């Protein structure tokens, strides 16, 4: 981690790989692999794909069953680096599926999914994701709380308007039908 902080990414990657190979702690293995994948500064997408597939394999192993939420969240983060938002959404949803009480990672997943939906102009989905956040328990949320609250307020208004428009359109279609 010190090599990473000092910008010596090659040495950091070497030591992350060593830590991953020699640890017996599954959580340390997950974080070592994730940090090693983050050290890739090359333009070779195959290396990133390899790191994502390794994390996906970890998620399927019984050894990492208790940490599947973290594994799939990590794979989603790496997918966003590609950028492949469709794969990221799949991994983030798997992370939510296997999350049994880790509020920090739930919040991170909801925040990422909310940001993706917001950027895709899926405002009702974004509003639902931001509404699912549990504030006060995560430092990442604390940094963005003002932006999240601002977006949430606007998105609720937009989602309500979209729902009203769709309901009105549906009622008008029914009104145009023959009485029989």
PDB file of C-alpha atoms in Angstrom:
ATOM      1  CA  UNK A   1       0.000   0.000   0.000  1.00  0.00           C
ATOM      2  CA  UNK A   2       2.933   2.326   0.651  1.00  0.00           C
ATOM      3  CA  UNK A   3       4.253   1.696  -2.851  1.00  0.00           C
ATOM      4  CA  UNK A   4       0.792   2.527  -4.196  1.00  0.00           C
ATOM      5  CA  UNK A   5       0.642   5.793  -2.252  1.00  0.00           C
ATOM      6  CA  UNK A   6       4.100   6.746  -3.554  1.00  0.00           C
ATOM      7  CA  UNK A   7       3.113   6.062  -7.161  1.00  0.00           C
ATOM      8  CA  UNK A   8       5.293   2.960  -7.614  1.00  0.00           C
ATOM      9  CA  UNK A   9       2.510   0.900  -9.142  1.00  0.00           C
ATOM     10  CA  UNK A  10       4.709  -1.932 -10.485  1.00  0.00           C
ATOM     11  CA  UNK A  11       6.174  -2.690  -7.056  1.00  0.00           C
ATOM     12  CA  UNK A  12       2.747  -2.344  -5.440  1.00  0.00           C
ATOM     13  CA  UNK A  13       1.298  -4.817  -7.926  1.00  0.00           C
ATOM     14  CA  UNK A  14       4.103  -7.285  -7.195  1.00  0.00           C
ATOM     15  CA  UNK A  15       3.450  -7.176  -3.464  1.00  0.00           C
ATOM     16  CA  UNK A  16      -0.316  -7.342  -3.841  1.00  0.00           C
ATOM     17  CA  UNK A  17       0.163 -10.518  -5.901  1.00  0.00           C
ATOM     18  CA  UNK A  18       2.454 -11.979  -3.243  1.00  0.00           C
ATOM     19  CA  UNK A  19      -0.039 -11.131  -0.499  1.00  0.00           C
ATOM     20  CA  UNK A  20      -2.845 -12.784  -2.445  1.00  0.00           C
ATOM     21  CA  UNK A  21      -0.834 -15.978  -2.977  1.00  0.00           C
ATOM     22  CA  UNK A  22       0.406 -16.330   0.597  1.00  0.00           C
ATOM     23  CA  UNK A  23      -2.572 -15.304   2.716  1.00  0.00           C
ATOM     24  CA  UNK A  24      -4.975 -17.689   4.377  1.00  0.00           C
ATOM     25  CA  UNK A  25      -7.438 -14.900   5.141  1.00  0.00           C
ATOM     26  CA  UNK A  26     -10.084 -14.767   2.370  1.00  0.00           C
ATOM     27  CA  UNK A  27     -10.816 -11.083   2.985  1.00  0.00           C
ATOM     28  CA  UNK A  28      -7.152 -10.154   2.569  1.00  0.00           C
ATOM     29  CA  UNK A  29      -7.045 -12.216  -0.629  1.00  0.00           C
ATOM     30  CA  UNK A  30     -10.044 -10.328  -2.035  1.00  0.00           C
ATOM     31  CA  UNK A  31      -8.601  -6.912  -1.244  1.00  0.00           C
ATOM     32  CA  UNK A  32      -5.134  -7.872  -2.492  1.00  0.00           C
ATOM     33  CA  UNK A  33      -6.578  -8.989  -5.828  1.00  0.00           C
ATOM     34  CA  UNK A  34      -8.737  -5.897  -6.113  1.00  0.00           C
ATOM     35  CA  UNK A  35      -5.869  -3.543  -5.325  1.00  0.00           C
ATOM     36  CA  UNK A  36      -3.613  -5.440  -7.723  1.00  0.00           C
ATOM     37  CA  UNK A  37      -6.207  -4.983 -10.459  1.00  0.00           C
ATOM     38  CA  UNK A  38      -6.375  -1.257  -9.688  1.00  0.00           C
ATOM     39  CA  UNK A  39      -2.612  -1.013 -10.243  1.00  0.00           C
ATOM     40  CA  UNK A  40      -3.035  -1.872 -13.913  1.00  0.00           C
ATOM     41  CA  UNK A  41      -2.258   1.296 -15.766  1.00  0.00           C
ATOM     42  CA  UNK A  42      -1.883  -0.423 -19.131  1.00  0.00           C
ATOM     43  CA  UNK A  43      -4.299  -0.047 -22.005  1.00  0.00           C
ATOM     44  CA  UNK A  44      -4.600  -3.818 -22.334  1.00  0.00           C
ATOM     45  CA  UNK A  45      -8.278  -4.640 -21.657  1.00  0.00           C
ATOM     46  CA  UNK A  46      -7.428  -8.362 -21.469  1.00  0.00           C
ATOM     47  CA  UNK A  47      -5.671  -7.816 -18.135  1.00  0.00           C
ATOM     48  CA  UNK A  48      -8.735  -6.077 -16.734  1.00  0.00           C
ATOM     49  CA  UNK A  49     -11.003  -8.817 -18.117  1.00  0.00           C
ATOM     50  CA  UNK A  50      -8.747 -11.410 -16.498  1.00  0.00           C
ATOM     51  CA  UNK A  51      -8.985  -9.642 -13.131  1.00  0.00           C
ATOM     52  CA  UNK A  52     -12.785  -9.441 -13.420  1.00  0.00           C
ATOM     53  CA  UNK A  53     -13.087 -13.124 -14.342  1.00  0.00           C
ATOM     54  CA  UNK A  54     -10.831 -14.054 -11.392  1.00  0.00           C
ATOM     55  CA  UNK A  55     -13.115 -12.139  -9.040  1.00  0.00           C
ATOM     56  CA  UNK A  56     -16.189 -13.774 -10.592  1.00  0.00           C
ATOM     57  CA  UNK A  57     -14.595 -17.201 -10.004  1.00  0.00           C
ATOM     58  CA  UNK A  58     -13.888 -16.225  -6.406  1.00  0.00           C
ATOM     59  CA  UNK A  59     -17.558 -15.346  -5.983  1.00  0.00           C
ATOM     60  CA  UNK A  60     -18.571 -18.845  -7.012  1.00  0.00           C
ATOM     61  CA  UNK A  61     -16.212 -20.620  -4.590  1.00  0.00           C
ATOM     62  CA  UNK A  62     -17.473 -21.800  -1.214  1.00  0.00           C
ATOM     63  CA  UNK A  63     -14.328 -20.460   0.440  1.00  0.00           C
ATOM     64  CA  UNK A  64     -15.470 -16.894  -0.234  1.00  0.00           C
ATOM     65  CA  UNK A  65     -19.172 -17.421   0.484  1.00  0.00           C
ATOM     66  CA  UNK A  66     -19.229 -14.973   3.396  1.00  0.00           C
ATOM     67  CA  UNK A  67     -17.544 -12.305   1.260  1.00  0.00           C
ATOM     68  CA  UNK A  68     -19.488 -12.612  -1.976  1.00  0.00           C
ATOM     69  CA  UNK A  69     -20.946  -9.130  -1.566  1.00  0.00           C
ATOM     70  CA  UNK A  70     -17.440  -7.629  -1.477  1.00  0.00           C
ATOM     71  CA  UNK A  71     -16.189  -9.834  -4.329  1.00  0.00           C
ATOM     72  CA  UNK A  72     -19.044  -8.905  -6.654  1.00  0.00           C
ATOM     73  CA  UNK A  73     -18.853  -5.232  -5.676  1.00  0.00           C
ATOM     74  CA  UNK A  74     -15.150  -5.308  -6.552  1.00  0.00           C
ATOM     75  CA  UNK A  75     -15.882  -6.949  -9.910  1.00  0.00           C
ATOM     76  CA  UNK A  76     -18.476  -4.240 -10.566  1.00  0.00           C
ATOM     77  CA  UNK A  77     -15.947  -1.510  -9.774  1.00  0.00           C
ATOM     78  CA  UNK A  78     -13.465  -3.039 -12.198  1.00  0.00           C
ATOM     79  CA  UNK A  79     -16.177  -3.303 -14.847  1.00  0.00           C
ATOM     80  CA  UNK A  80     -16.774   0.422 -14.494  1.00  0.00           C
ATOM     81  CA  UNK A  81     -13.088   1.009 -15.225  1.00  0.00           C
ATOM     82  CA  UNK A  82     -13.442  -0.693 -18.628  1.00  0.00           C
ATOM     83  CA  UNK A  83     -16.176   1.023 -18.866  1.00  0.00           C
ATOM     84  CA  UNK A  84     -18.823  -1.690 -19.106  1.00  0.00           C
ATOM     85  CA  UNK A  85     -21.849  -0.475 -17.189  1.00  0.00           C
ATOM     86  CA  UNK A  86     -24.002  -3.466 -18.167  1.00  0.00           C
ATOM     87  CA  UNK A  87     -21.567  -5.922 -16.582  1.00  0.00           C
ATOM     88  CA  UNK A  88     -21.148  -3.582 -13.608  1.00  0.00           C
ATOM     89  CA  UNK A  89     -24.908  -3.547 -13.030  1.00  0.00           C
ATOM     90  CA  UNK A  90     -24.974  -7.363 -13.066  1.00  0.00           C
ATOM     91  CA  UNK A  91     -22.136  -7.576 -10.542  1.00  0.00           C
ATOM     92  CA  UNK A  92     -23.637  -4.871  -8.315  1.00  0.00           C
ATOM     93  CA  UNK A  93     -26.987  -6.672  -8.267  1.00  0.00           C
ATOM     94  CA  UNK A  94     -25.220  -9.913  -7.309  1.00  0.00           C
ATOM     95  CA  UNK A  95     -23.484  -7.991  -4.532  1.00  0.00           C
ATOM     96  CA  UNK A  96     -26.876  -6.852  -3.217  1.00  0.00           C
ATOM     97  CA  UNK A  97     -28.229 -10.399  -3.486  1.00  0.00           C
ATOM     98  CA  UNK A  98     -25.470 -11.839  -1.311  1.00  0.00           C
ATOM     99  CA  UNK A  99     -25.215  -8.920   1.106  1.00  0.00           C
ATOM    100  CA  UNK A 100     -26.617  -9.998   4.459  1.00  0.00           C
ATOM    101  CA  UNK A 101     -26.025  -6.933   6.576  1.00  0.00           C
ATOM    102  CA  UNK A 102     -22.904  -5.149   5.385  1.00  0.00           C
ATOM    103  CA  UNK A 103     -24.373  -1.640   5.266  1.00  0.00           C
ATOM    104  CA  UNK A 104     -21.199  -0.036   3.913  1.00  0.00           C
ATOM    105  CA  UNK A 105     -21.176  -2.188   0.792  1.00  0.00           C
ATOM    106  CA  UNK A 106     -24.951  -1.951   0.381  1.00  0.00           C
ATOM    107  CA  UNK A 107     -24.646   1.837   0.376  1.00  0.00           C
ATOM    108  CA  UNK A 108     -21.765   1.726  -2.085  1.00  0.00           C
ATOM    109  CA  UNK A 109     -23.735  -0.522  -4.430  1.00  0.00           C
ATOM    110  CA  UNK A 110     -26.874   1.629  -4.228  1.00  0.00           C
ATOM    111  CA  UNK A 111     -24.772   4.731  -4.850  1.00  0.00           C
ATOM    112  CA  UNK A 112     -23.073   3.197  -7.900  1.00  0.00           C
ATOM    113  CA  UNK A 113     -26.370   1.883  -9.285  1.00  0.00           C
ATOM    114  CA  UNK A 114     -27.993   5.275  -8.659  1.00  0.00           C
ATOM    115  CA  UNK A 115     -25.180   7.067 -10.482  1.00  0.00           C
ATOM    116  CA  UNK A 116     -25.392   4.656 -13.428  1.00  0.00           C
ATOM    117  CA  UNK A 117     -29.179   5.061 -13.668  1.00  0.00           C
ATOM    118  CA  UNK A 118     -28.865   8.848 -13.362  1.00  0.00           C
ATOM    119  CA  UNK A 119     -26.298   8.975 -16.177  1.00  0.00           C
ATOM    120  CA  UNK A 120     -28.543   6.765 -18.308  1.00  0.00           C
ATOM    121  CA  UNK A 121     -31.470   9.115 -17.618  1.00  0.00           C
ATOM    122  CA  UNK A 122     -33.441   6.356 -15.850  1.00  0.00           C
ATOM    123  CA  UNK A 123     -34.687   8.787 -13.250  1.00  0.00           C
ATOM    124  CA  UNK A 124     -37.216   6.602 -11.428  1.00  0.00           C
ATOM    125  CA  UNK A 125     -34.628   3.874 -10.942  1.00  0.00           C
ATOM    126  CA  UNK A 126     -32.037   6.436  -9.818  1.00  0.00           C
ATOM    127  CA  UNK A 127     -34.526   7.873  -7.315  1.00  0.00           C
ATOM    128  CA  UNK A 128     -35.192   4.390  -5.930  1.00  0.00           C
ATOM    129  CA  UNK A 129     -31.465   3.673  -5.580  1.00  0.00           C
ATOM    130  CA  UNK A 130     -30.706   6.968  -3.830  1.00  0.00           C
ATOM    131  CA  UNK A 131     -33.753   6.459  -1.614  1.00  0.00           C
ATOM    132  CA  UNK A 132     -32.371   3.064  -0.515  1.00  0.00           C
ATOM    133  CA  UNK A 133     -29.213   4.629   0.935  1.00  0.00           C
ATOM    134  CA  UNK A 134     -28.805   4.496   4.697  1.00  0.00           C
ATOM    135  CA  UNK A 135     -27.055   7.697   5.720  1.00  0.00           C
ATOM    136  CA  UNK A 136     -24.834   8.149   8.726  1.00  0.00           C
ATOM    137  CA  UNK A 137     -22.948   4.874   8.482  1.00  0.00           C
ATOM    138  CA  UNK A 138     -20.563   5.357   5.580  1.00  0.00           C
ATOM    139  CA  UNK A 139     -17.801   7.876   5.019  1.00  0.00           C
ATOM    140  CA  UNK A 140     -18.307   7.724   1.234  1.00  0.00           C
ATOM    141  CA  UNK A 141     -21.879   8.919   1.660  1.00  0.00           C
ATOM    142  CA  UNK A 142     -20.807  11.641   4.063  1.00  0.00           C
ATOM    143  CA  UNK A 143     -18.572  13.140   1.358  1.00  0.00           C
ATOM    144  CA  UNK A 144     -21.386  13.256  -1.212  1.00  0.00           C
ATOM    145  CA  UNK A 145     -24.409  13.780   1.040  1.00  0.00           C
ATOM    146  CA  UNK A 146     -25.217  17.263  -0.310  1.00  0.00           C
ATOM    147  CA  UNK A 147     -25.102  16.090  -3.932  1.00  0.00           C
ATOM    148  CA  UNK A 148     -27.139  12.971  -3.113  1.00  0.00           C
ATOM    149  CA  UNK A 149     -29.838  14.965  -1.277  1.00  0.00           C
ATOM    150  CA  UNK A 150     -30.043  17.479  -4.125  1.00  0.00           C
ATOM    151  CA  UNK A 151     -30.349  14.730  -6.730  1.00  0.00           C
ATOM    152  CA  UNK A 152     -32.803  12.771  -4.597  1.00  0.00           C
ATOM    153  CA  UNK A 153     -35.140  15.739  -4.188  1.00  0.00           C
ATOM    154  CA  UNK A 154     -35.111  16.502  -7.915  1.00  0.00           C
ATOM    155  CA  UNK A 155     -35.455  12.847  -8.901  1.00  0.00           C
ATOM    156  CA  UNK A 156     -38.486  12.325  -6.673  1.00  0.00           C
ATOM    157  CA  UNK A 157     -40.215  15.239  -8.424  1.00  0.00           C
ATOM    158  CA  UNK A 158     -39.246  13.883 -11.847  1.00  0.00           C
ATOM    159  CA  UNK A 159     -40.319  10.325 -10.964  1.00  0.00           C
ATOM    160  CA  UNK A 160     -43.684  11.572  -9.703  1.00  0.00           C
ATOM    161  CA  UNK A 161     -44.196  13.581 -12.889  1.00  0.00           C
ATOM    162  CA  UNK A 162     -43.292  10.606 -15.100  1.00  0.00           C
ATOM    163  CA  UNK A 163     -45.722   8.384 -13.195  1.00  0.00           C
ATOM    164  CA  UNK A 164     -48.495  10.966 -13.578  1.00  0.00           C
ATOM    165  CA  UNK A 165     -47.796  11.343 -17.300  1.00  0.00           C
ATOM    166  CA  UNK A 166     -47.863   7.578 -17.856  1.00  0.00           C
ATOM    167  CA  UNK A 167     -51.097   7.244 -15.875  1.00  0.00           C
ATOM    168  CA  UNK A 168     -52.704  10.086 -17.876  1.00  0.00           C
ATOM    169  CA  UNK A 169     -51.570   8.524 -21.172  1.00  0.00           C
ATOM    170  CA  UNK A 170     -53.015   5.200 -20.102  1.00  0.00           C
ATOM    171  CA  UNK A 171     -56.336   6.792 -19.136  1.00  0.00           C
ATOM    172  CA  UNK A 172     -56.513   8.652 -22.453  1.00  0.00           C
ATOM    173  CA  UNK A 173     -55.868   5.416 -24.354  1.00  0.00           C
ATOM    174  CA  UNK A 174     -58.723   3.797 -22.430  1.00  0.00           C
ATOM    175  CA  UNK A 175     -60.998   6.781 -23.095  1.00  0.00           C
ATOM    176  CA  UNK A 176     -60.344   6.488 -26.847  1.00  0.00           C
ATOM    177  CA  UNK A 177     -61.468   2.841 -26.898  1.00  0.00           C
ATOM    178  CA  UNK A 178     -64.917   2.026 -28.161  1.00  0.00           C
ATOM    179  CA  UNK A 179     -67.501   1.705 -25.392  1.00  0.00           C
ATOM    180  CA  UNK A 180     -68.075  -1.959 -26.189  1.00  0.00           C
TER     181      UNK A 180
END
